[in-house]
């Protein structure tokens, strides 16, 4: 039995300690907003927050987050940055297929949570690890700036 | 599509019949209660069942929800917004009451009108084939709502108006919602001659409406196939052979079965499936599995070998796809000519959601949950594999995490693999259990069905005045349609039209034009990839046009303009892109040591016309950035301008990704790439600024999902030439050739 703190809830899961957090979220906890895209931390589709830091859940053994605070896309609207990012994503209709967007939103929200006025170069650096094959990048950039403008 | 020629299901069940089949199939598993939330749908589920269904596309509930049944897959291209926009316009609905839902597989109701009797999404056809059909559907529903109001209020129908979801009798001030009239409307006769709106009255078409799927896709709640969970469901991973065409010889399941959570290890036609309670167990099981492969029929070719063979073939005459005048003898008389070869690698689609599919077999048939793109073809293929009728194959539509063509596989490859797993475990304790087959990124990358490798050879020449006289082009590459149900329709006189599209219909006024094709048979599985033939023909033709302009001593835009007199839509997008880009004005200089350039390309695909001007900056080491792309598009009547812009932006990014780094290679039959580290794709820092301009038009709408993609590579290549004087004819671009 492994004890987890996900989205502020204490949860117990039956999983081997080496199981990636991604698959615990998806298969054990039915939280499927966090996606599998590559399994080697190359695409960012599985991005969650661990203690507020954007983290690739596919390369994070579940045992490594015991005692840590995990936040997923399902709960990101509870943070000011997450709420602003989600609203900007909707306002600008960023999504296309949508599969990578949970990870994009988690990465963008993490950026704005620590830096409310990112420069273009800071946006590029923060988002370079998140692939979007629909190439919604033009709107991701614009939406991050839009979200930033709404944050006090 | 040749499925037309096949026998259609003896009985095409209505949706209700399908639903009944579903209920029977899932008896005891309480599936029925879960299915609605799993279907691809936007907005909240209706609180009550629809009571007014005037046709297959419009459903109105008493809670005032208008559900638009979308016969085309939403895979990012905006169909769940575009198709409802057309209905909402003619219905005069309020956008807030519209929800989109993926239509079930039913070719009788939901066939693609461009594909004969088959249902499916492809060829950028969703809006184009649906425009008249959905205007009719919306206008019919509106007329019946008016008829219902007229009856209820005892007034003349022509004294009633509808706007933003409100039915109004102005004289009396009586008002009603669609929901309140729905029951009565259902009893009204279906009119046969409804009038469509005057486009001047449009309130949604041509304006921005919010995407219907934005909320679900930004909250993590949209259900993709990867996300589906059914009671008792198992997860399967398949060990595939290292080479295409190999088969399982023997396998030892002992270690795999010892992994906790592994339920079964079964041989299937395409490999060995490890079936487990969840992904991680299946993965560990597969890692522990040992398989010996029979490679006697396997393909052991290499990309380098294919290129050598193709280059030799390109020196020999091929099947004639286009012949005007006498290109060969005229070329000999040209004062100036260019002779060039182009190389294009295999390309993976590499959608963000690796392939997957959920299948459950029961005594009544087979139920599939999938990001489904080729409904009728897949129903036939699965029914043939299981020895059941096509109407016993129920397909549930889920959201699609990208496809770019891959999920419309003419051989139904991944669906049949999932079905074969469900069939193999359909016994004992696992009989009738739903199984989710997941491909890892590595499976997906090495799984074949690539955009084929091509070699082109073009010889073209101009006269002393710089007027093009002759163009001879040979294309060498596997036929996508050959050996598929699409062959009878797409292969004519030995020419696969998808191999030569974009070249055989070259728009420029060149009096002697010959296009030939070689379609060697190679055992590498190949498939269409966003914009199909144009992925290669746009690059070779628009690069040669730039060469000819140079030979003629003319500006590339002025040169093309002289040759496009009979193609006003090509001309207008090219002029628009050039104007907006500031063509002819000098570019701002780069930093010391940097070279800058601007290039243009124009191309039509799927009856949509796109021109792009790219601006590049090349560093002294040859590395370069694409700084800005100005894009102009003519897609007829624009349904959703913001979706058109999004598809241009995304199409440019997808095409640029391939041009910069997309390449699948084979060595002795083994795919060299496995994941995003060795198949790099475009990332945010590499995305140029994109400006999109649309041409106002009254022509019927055409598609936008694909046509932006093929134009970017030649626009960038021509910009690199302008910047460096070096001509790159091989994709992806080799930056080493651009060193100062």
Tab-separated table of N, CA and C in Angstrom, chain B residues 131-240:
chain	number	residue	atom	x	y	z
B	131	UNK	N	-21.662	20.606	-46.406
B	131	UNK	CA	-22.224	21.957	-46.386
B	131	UNK	C	-23.701	21.957	-46.795
B	132	UNK	N	-24.005	21.399	-47.947
B	132	UNK	CA	-25.399	21.401	-48.414
B	132	UNK	C	-26.270	20.515	-47.514
B	133	UNK	N	-25.709	19.369	-47.132
B	133	UNK	CA	-26.459	18.407	-46.317
B	133	UNK	C	-26.866	19.012	-44.963
B	134	UNK	N	-25.951	19.722	-44.346
B	134	UNK	CA	-26.253	20.269	-43.016
B	134	UNK	C	-27.073	21.558	-43.088
B	135	UNK	N	-26.933	22.301	-44.184
B	135	UNK	CA	-27.844	23.435	-44.334
B	135	UNK	C	-29.275	22.909	-44.429
B	136	UNK	N	-29.419	21.857	-45.222
B	136	UNK	CA	-30.730	21.223	-45.373
B	136	UNK	C	-31.251	20.739	-44.009
B	137	UNK	N	-30.354	20.093	-43.249
B	137	UNK	CA	-30.764	19.537	-41.952
B	137	UNK	C	-31.218	20.651	-41.004
B	138	UNK	N	-30.479	21.739	-40.974
B	138	UNK	CA	-30.823	22.843	-40.081
B	138	UNK	C	-32.079	23.561	-40.529
B	139	UNK	N	-32.171	23.817	-41.819
B	139	UNK	CA	-33.324	24.557	-42.337
B	139	UNK	C	-34.613	23.746	-42.185
B	140	UNK	N	-34.507	22.433	-42.354
B	140	UNK	CA	-35.675	21.568	-42.200
B	140	UNK	C	-36.172	21.610	-40.754
B	141	UNK	N	-35.258	21.490	-39.822
B	141	UNK	CA	-35.635	21.528	-38.405
B	141	UNK	C	-36.287	22.869	-38.063
B	142	UNK	N	-35.709	23.937	-38.610
B	142	UNK	CA	-36.252	25.279	-38.351
B	142	UNK	C	-37.682	25.381	-38.874
B	143	UNK	N	-37.900	24.903	-40.095
B	143	UNK	CA	-39.240	24.987	-40.690
B	143	UNK	C	-40.256	24.210	-39.858
B	144	UNK	N	-39.849	23.087	-39.299
B	144	UNK	CA	-40.785	22.274	-38.497
B	144	UNK	C	-41.065	22.932	-37.141
B	145	UNK	N	-40.056	23.604	-36.603
B	145	UNK	CA	-40.291	24.350	-35.351
B	145	UNK	C	-41.273	25.504	-35.603
B	146	UNK	N	-41.108	26.152	-36.737
B	146	UNK	CA	-42.034	27.237	-37.097
B	146	UNK	C	-43.441	26.677	-37.296
B	147	UNK	N	-43.525	25.545	-37.973
B	147	UNK	CA	-44.843	24.928	-38.209
B	147	UNK	C	-45.517	24.583	-36.877
B	148	UNK	N	-44.704	24.110	-35.941
B	148	UNK	CA	-45.253	23.772	-34.621
B	148	UNK	C	-45.762	25.026	-33.906
B	149	UNK	N	-44.982	26.087	-33.969
B	149	UNK	CA	-45.384	27.342	-33.323
B	149	UNK	C	-46.648	27.892	-33.978
B	150	UNK	N	-46.706	27.807	-35.308
B	150	UNK	CA	-47.877	28.309	-36.035
B	150	UNK	C	-49.131	27.570	-35.591
B	151	UNK	N	-48.984	26.281	-35.402
B	151	UNK	CA	-50.137	25.482	-34.979
B	151	UNK	C	-50.529	25.842	-33.543
B	152	UNK	N	-49.522	25.923	-32.687
B	152	UNK	CA	-49.793	26.192	-31.269
B	152	UNK	C	-50.429	27.570	-31.055
B	153	UNK	N	-49.942	28.527	-31.819
B	153	UNK	CA	-50.435	29.903	-31.631
B	153	UNK	C	-51.576	30.249	-32.599
B	154	UNK	N	-51.852	29.329	-33.509
B	154	UNK	CA	-52.901	29.521	-34.503
B	154	UNK	C	-52.637	30.781	-35.336
B	155	UNK	N	-51.411	30.905	-35.820
B	155	UNK	CA	-51.047	32.043	-36.666
B	155	UNK	C	-50.382	31.498	-37.937
B	156	UNK	N	-50.208	32.346	-38.912
B	156	UNK	CA	-49.579	31.913	-40.169
B	156	UNK	C	-48.086	31.688	-39.966
B	157	UNK	N	-47.599	30.626	-40.588
B	157	UNK	CA	-46.174	30.294	-40.446
B	157	UNK	C	-45.289	31.448	-40.910
B	158	UNK	N	-45.700	32.138	-41.955
B	158	UNK	CA	-44.816	33.195	-42.474
B	158	UNK	C	-44.838	34.470	-41.625
B	159	UNK	N	-45.625	34.440	-40.547
B	159	UNK	CA	-45.585	35.591	-39.627
B	159	UNK	C	-44.652	35.323	-38.443
B	160	UNK	N	-43.987	34.154	-38.503
B	160	UNK	CA	-43.106	33.748	-37.395
B	160	UNK	C	-41.645	33.879	-37.826
B	161	UNK	N	-40.844	34.382	-36.915
B	161	UNK	CA	-39.406	34.472	-37.188
B	161	UNK	C	-38.632	33.694	-36.121
B	162	UNK	N	-37.396	33.392	-36.432
B	162	UNK	CA	-36.527	32.681	-35.480
B	162	UNK	C	-35.189	33.402	-35.417
B	163	UNK	N	-34.713	33.628	-34.210
B	163	UNK	CA	-33.383	34.214	-34.046
B	163	UNK	C	-32.799	33.760	-32.725
B	164	UNK	N	-31.517	33.374	-32.748
B	164	UNK	CA	-30.782	32.997	-31.538
B	164	UNK	C	-31.572	32.035	-30.647
B	165	UNK	N	-32.214	31.072	-31.254
B	165	UNK	CA	-32.893	30.044	-30.482
B	165	UNK	C	-34.276	30.426	-29.982
B	166	UNK	N	-34.765	31.571	-30.399
B	166	UNK	CA	-36.101	31.998	-29.966
B	166	UNK	C	-37.032	32.057	-31.169
B	167	UNK	N	-38.171	31.392	-31.037
B	167	UNK	CA	-39.195	31.422	-32.079
B	167	UNK	C	-40.183	32.523	-31.680
B	168	UNK	N	-40.425	33.453	-32.592
B	168	UNK	CA	-41.160	34.666	-32.220
B	168	UNK	C	-42.295	34.970	-33.198
B	169	UNK	N	-43.468	35.289	-32.624
B	169	UNK	CA	-44.558	35.857	-33.426
B	169	UNK	C	-44.642	37.319	-33.030
B	170	UNK	N	-44.131	38.153	-33.905
B	170	UNK	CA	-43.920	39.552	-33.553
B	170	UNK	C	-45.236	40.272	-33.238
B	171	UNK	N	-46.256	40.000	-34.047
B	171	UNK	CA	-47.523	40.732	-33.889
B	171	UNK	C	-48.131	40.528	-32.510
B	172	UNK	N	-48.064	39.281	-32.012
B	172	UNK	CA	-48.691	38.997	-30.717
B	172	UNK	C	-47.684	39.029	-29.565
B	173	UNK	N	-46.403	39.059	-29.936
B	173	UNK	CA	-45.375	39.026	-28.907
B	173	UNK	C	-45.154	37.640	-28.321
B	174	UNK	N	-45.762	36.613	-28.936
B	174	UNK	CA	-45.573	35.242	-28.413
B	174	UNK	C	-44.170	34.737	-28.753
B	175	UNK	N	-43.575	34.076	-27.774
B	175	UNK	CA	-42.214	33.567	-27.933
B	175	UNK	C	-42.160	32.124	-27.455
B	176	UNK	N	-41.267	31.345	-28.011
B	176	UNK	CA	-41.064	29.980	-27.504
B	176	UNK	C	-39.639	29.532	-27.766
B	177	UNK	N	-39.148	28.668	-26.905
B	177	UNK	CA	-37.837	28.058	-27.131
B	177	UNK	C	-38.010	26.825	-28.009
B	178	UNK	N	-36.887	26.368	-28.568
B	178	UNK	CA	-36.931	25.133	-29.361
B	178	UNK	C	-37.404	23.968	-28.490
B	179	UNK	N	-36.900	23.942	-27.258
B	179	UNK	CA	-37.225	22.833	-26.363
B	179	UNK	C	-38.720	22.730	-26.115
B	180	UNK	N	-39.366	23.882	-25.927
B	180	UNK	CA	-40.794	23.842	-25.616
B	180	UNK	C	-41.627	23.451	-26.835
B	181	UNK	N	-41.083	23.652	-28.020
B	181	UNK	CA	-41.819	23.298	-29.242
B	181	UNK	C	-41.440	21.920	-29.779
B	182	UNK	N	-40.406	21.330	-29.188
B	182	UNK	CA	-39.798	20.135	-29.785
B	182	UNK	C	-40.797	18.997	-29.989
B	183	UNK	N	-41.597	18.720	-28.962
B	183	UNK	CA	-42.514	17.578	-29.041
B	183	UNK	C	-43.524	17.771	-30.171
B	184	UNK	N	-44.054	18.983	-30.244
B	184	UNK	CA	-45.044	19.261	-31.287
B	184	UNK	C	-44.378	19.272	-32.665
B	185	UNK	N	-43.172	19.818	-32.728
B	185	UNK	CA	-42.456	19.883	-34.008
B	185	UNK	C	-42.254	18.491	-34.593
B	186	UNK	N	-42.054	17.530	-33.703
B	186	UNK	CA	-41.819	16.159	-34.164
B	186	UNK	C	-43.032	15.583	-34.886
B	187	UNK	N	-44.194	16.177	-34.673
B	187	UNK	CA	-45.404	15.657	-35.320
B	187	UNK	C	-45.692	16.380	-36.646
B	188	UNK	N	-44.902	17.377	-36.960
B	188	UNK	CA	-45.135	18.154	-38.188
B	188	UNK	C	-44.588	17.399	-39.398
B	189	UNK	N	-45.206	17.584	-40.545
B	189	UNK	CA	-44.657	16.930	-41.747
B	189	UNK	C	-43.270	17.478	-42.074
B	190	UNK	N	-42.418	16.618	-42.606
B	190	UNK	CA	-41.070	17.056	-42.969
B	190	UNK	C	-41.143	17.774	-44.310
B	191	UNK	N	-40.795	19.061	-44.333
B	191	UNK	CA	-40.891	19.782	-45.607
B	191	UNK	C	-39.836	19.310	-46.596
B	192	UNK	N	-40.152	19.379	-47.862
B	192	UNK	CA	-39.196	18.891	-48.868
B	192	UNK	C	-38.467	20.029	-49.563
B	193	UNK	N	-39.011	21.235	-49.505
B	193	UNK	CA	-38.343	22.336	-50.218
B	193	UNK	C	-38.132	23.532	-49.292
B	194	UNK	N	-37.169	23.370	-48.415
B	194	UNK	CA	-36.868	24.491	-47.509
B	194	UNK	C	-35.954	25.478	-48.233
B	195	UNK	N	-36.036	26.718	-47.821
B	195	UNK	CA	-35.167	27.746	-48.412
B	195	UNK	C	-33.966	27.965	-47.497
B	196	UNK	N	-32.800	28.094	-48.108
B	196	UNK	CA	-31.619	28.412	-47.312
B	196	UNK	C	-31.513	29.916	-47.130
B	197	UNK	N	-30.797	30.295	-46.088
B	197	UNK	CA	-30.589	31.715	-45.802
B	197	UNK	C	-29.783	32.418	-46.900
B	198	UNK	N	-30.045	33.677	-47.041
B	198	UNK	CA	-29.170	34.527	-47.840
B	198	UNK	C	-27.872	34.703	-47.028
B	199	UNK	N	-26.734	34.401	-47.635
B	199	UNK	CA	-25.473	34.524	-46.872
B	199	UNK	C	-25.302	35.879	-46.191
B	200	UNK	N	-25.975	36.909	-46.715
B	200	UNK	CA	-25.862	38.229	-46.060
B	200	UNK	C	-26.461	38.206	-44.662
B	201	UNK	N	-27.355	37.255	-44.412
B	201	UNK	CA	-28.018	37.175	-43.108
B	201	UNK	C	-27.248	36.291	-42.107
B	202	UNK	N	-26.120	35.735	-42.538
B	202	UNK	CA	-25.404	34.805	-41.659
B	202	UNK	C	-24.994	35.470	-40.341
B	203	UNK	N	-25.216	34.760	-39.250
B	203	UNK	CA	-24.770	35.258	-37.940
B	203	UNK	C	-23.611	34.424	-37.374
B	204	UNK	N	-23.459	33.200	-37.836
B	204	UNK	CA	-22.360	32.338	-37.349
B	204	UNK	C	-21.336	32.047	-38.445
B	205	UNK	N	-21.826	31.701	-39.632
B	205	UNK	CA	-20.900	31.378	-40.724
B	205	UNK	C	-20.085	32.615	-41.060
B	206	UNK	N	-18.789	32.452	-41.032
B	206	UNK	CA	-17.914	33.581	-41.343
B	206	UNK	C	-17.527	34.411	-40.131
B	207	UNK	N	-18.076	34.045	-38.956
B	207	UNK	CA	-17.749	34.775	-37.728
B	207	UNK	C	-17.049	33.803	-36.765
B	208	UNK	N	-16.461	34.335	-35.727
B	208	UNK	CA	-15.844	33.441	-34.740
B	208	UNK	C	-16.902	32.886	-33.790
B	209	UNK	N	-16.955	31.592	-33.680
B	209	UNK	CA	-17.727	30.962	-32.601
B	209	UNK	C	-16.735	30.135	-31.784
B	210	UNK	N	-16.963	30.006	-30.484
B	210	UNK	CA	-16.015	29.219	-29.688
B	210	UNK	C	-16.032	27.749	-30.103
B	211	UNK	N	-14.877	27.108	-30.069
B	211	UNK	CA	-14.827	25.656	-30.320
B	211	UNK	C	-15.691	24.943	-29.288
B	212	UNK	N	-16.410	23.934	-29.721
B	212	UNK	CA	-17.262	23.208	-28.773
B	212	UNK	C	-16.449	22.304	-27.848
B	213	UNK	N	-15.197	21.979	-28.250
B	213	UNK	CA	-14.434	21.008	-27.462
B	213	UNK	C	-13.363	21.649	-26.574
B	214	UNK	N	-13.372	22.985	-26.495
B	214	UNK	CA	-12.320	23.654	-25.721
B	214	UNK	C	-12.389	23.337	-24.228
B	215	UNK	N	-13.585	23.333	-23.688
B	215	UNK	CA	-13.704	23.127	-22.239
B	215	UNK	C	-13.247	21.711	-21.865
B	216	UNK	N	-13.760	20.721	-22.580
B	216	UNK	CA	-13.394	19.333	-22.252
B	216	UNK	C	-11.892	19.093	-22.410
B	217	UNK	N	-11.300	19.750	-23.395
B	217	UNK	CA	-9.887	19.492	-23.685
B	217	UNK	C	-8.935	20.359	-22.865
B	218	UNK	N	-9.475	21.292	-22.074
B	218	UNK	CA	-8.602	22.073	-21.189
B	218	UNK	C	-8.792	21.685	-19.727
B	219	UNK	N	-9.744	20.796	-19.474
B	219	UNK	CA	-9.982	20.402	-18.092
B	219	UNK	C	-9.538	18.965	-17.833
B	220	UNK	N	-9.064	18.298	-18.874
B	220	UNK	CA	-8.649	16.904	-18.718
B	220	UNK	C	-9.806	15.927	-18.764
B	221	UNK	N	-10.993	16.406	-19.108
B	221	UNK	CA	-12.155	15.510	-19.044
B	221	UNK	C	-12.511	14.873	-20.387
B	222	UNK	N	-11.947	15.360	-21.491
B	222	UNK	CA	-12.239	14.742	-22.790
B	222	UNK	C	-11.730	13.299	-22.771
B	223	UNK	N	-12.550	12.391	-23.256
B	223	UNK	CA	-12.165	10.979	-23.215
B	223	UNK	C	-11.619	10.546	-24.573
B	224	UNK	N	-10.328	10.234	-24.567
B	224	UNK	CA	-9.669	9.647	-25.721
B	224	UNK	C	-9.658	8.127	-25.519
B	225	UNK	N	-9.321	7.396	-26.564
B	225	UNK	CA	-9.303	5.931	-26.430
B	225	UNK	C	-8.372	5.513	-25.298
B	226	UNK	N	-7.250	6.207	-25.177
B	226	UNK	CA	-6.310	5.871	-24.099
B	226	UNK	C	-6.969	5.943	-22.721
B	227	UNK	N	-8.000	6.773	-22.598
B	227	UNK	CA	-8.604	7.049	-21.297
B	227	UNK	C	-9.783	6.141	-20.960
B	228	UNK	N	-10.267	5.419	-21.929
B	228	UNK	CA	-11.509	4.674	-21.704
B	228	UNK	C	-11.302	3.551	-20.700
B	229	UNK	N	-12.237	3.453	-19.789
B	229	UNK	CA	-12.188	2.359	-18.810
B	229	UNK	C	-13.557	1.695	-18.813
B	230	UNK	N	-13.577	0.409	-19.036
B	230	UNK	CA	-14.826	-0.341	-18.993
B	230	UNK	C	-14.717	-1.365	-17.876
B	231	UNK	N	-15.841	-1.768	-17.308
B	231	UNK	CA	-15.784	-2.759	-16.223
B	231	UNK	C	-15.076	-4.037	-16.678
B	232	UNK	N	-14.129	-4.464	-15.878
B	232	UNK	CA	-13.430	-5.725	-16.162
B	232	UNK	C	-12.386	-5.634	-17.261
B	233	UNK	N	-12.208	-4.433	-17.789
B	233	UNK	CA	-11.324	-4.266	-18.952
B	233	UNK	C	-9.874	-4.647	-18.648
B	234	UNK	N	-9.238	-5.298	-19.607
B	234	UNK	CA	-7.820	-5.621	-19.505
B	234	UNK	C	-7.036	-4.759	-20.496
B	235	UNK	N	-5.732	-4.667	-20.268
B	235	UNK	CA	-4.869	-3.858	-21.141
B	235	UNK	C	-3.860	-4.776	-21.817
B	236	UNK	N	-3.671	-4.568	-23.118
B	236	UNK	CA	-2.750	-5.429	-23.860
B	236	UNK	C	-1.671	-4.620	-24.560
B	237	UNK	N	-0.446	-5.129	-24.486
B	237	UNK	CA	0.657	-4.629	-25.312
B	237	UNK	C	1.094	-5.765	-26.217
B	238	UNK	N	1.546	-5.418	-27.393
B	238	UNK	CA	1.931	-6.445	-28.356
B	238	UNK	C	3.429	-6.357	-28.635
B	239	UNK	N	4.072	-7.506	-28.592
B	239	UNK	CA	5.461	-7.578	-29.057
B	239	UNK	C	5.414	-7.775	-30.564
B	240	UNK	N	5.889	-6.767	-31.290
B	240	UNK	CA	5.898	-6.842	-32.754
B	240	UNK	C	7.270	-7.317	-33.233
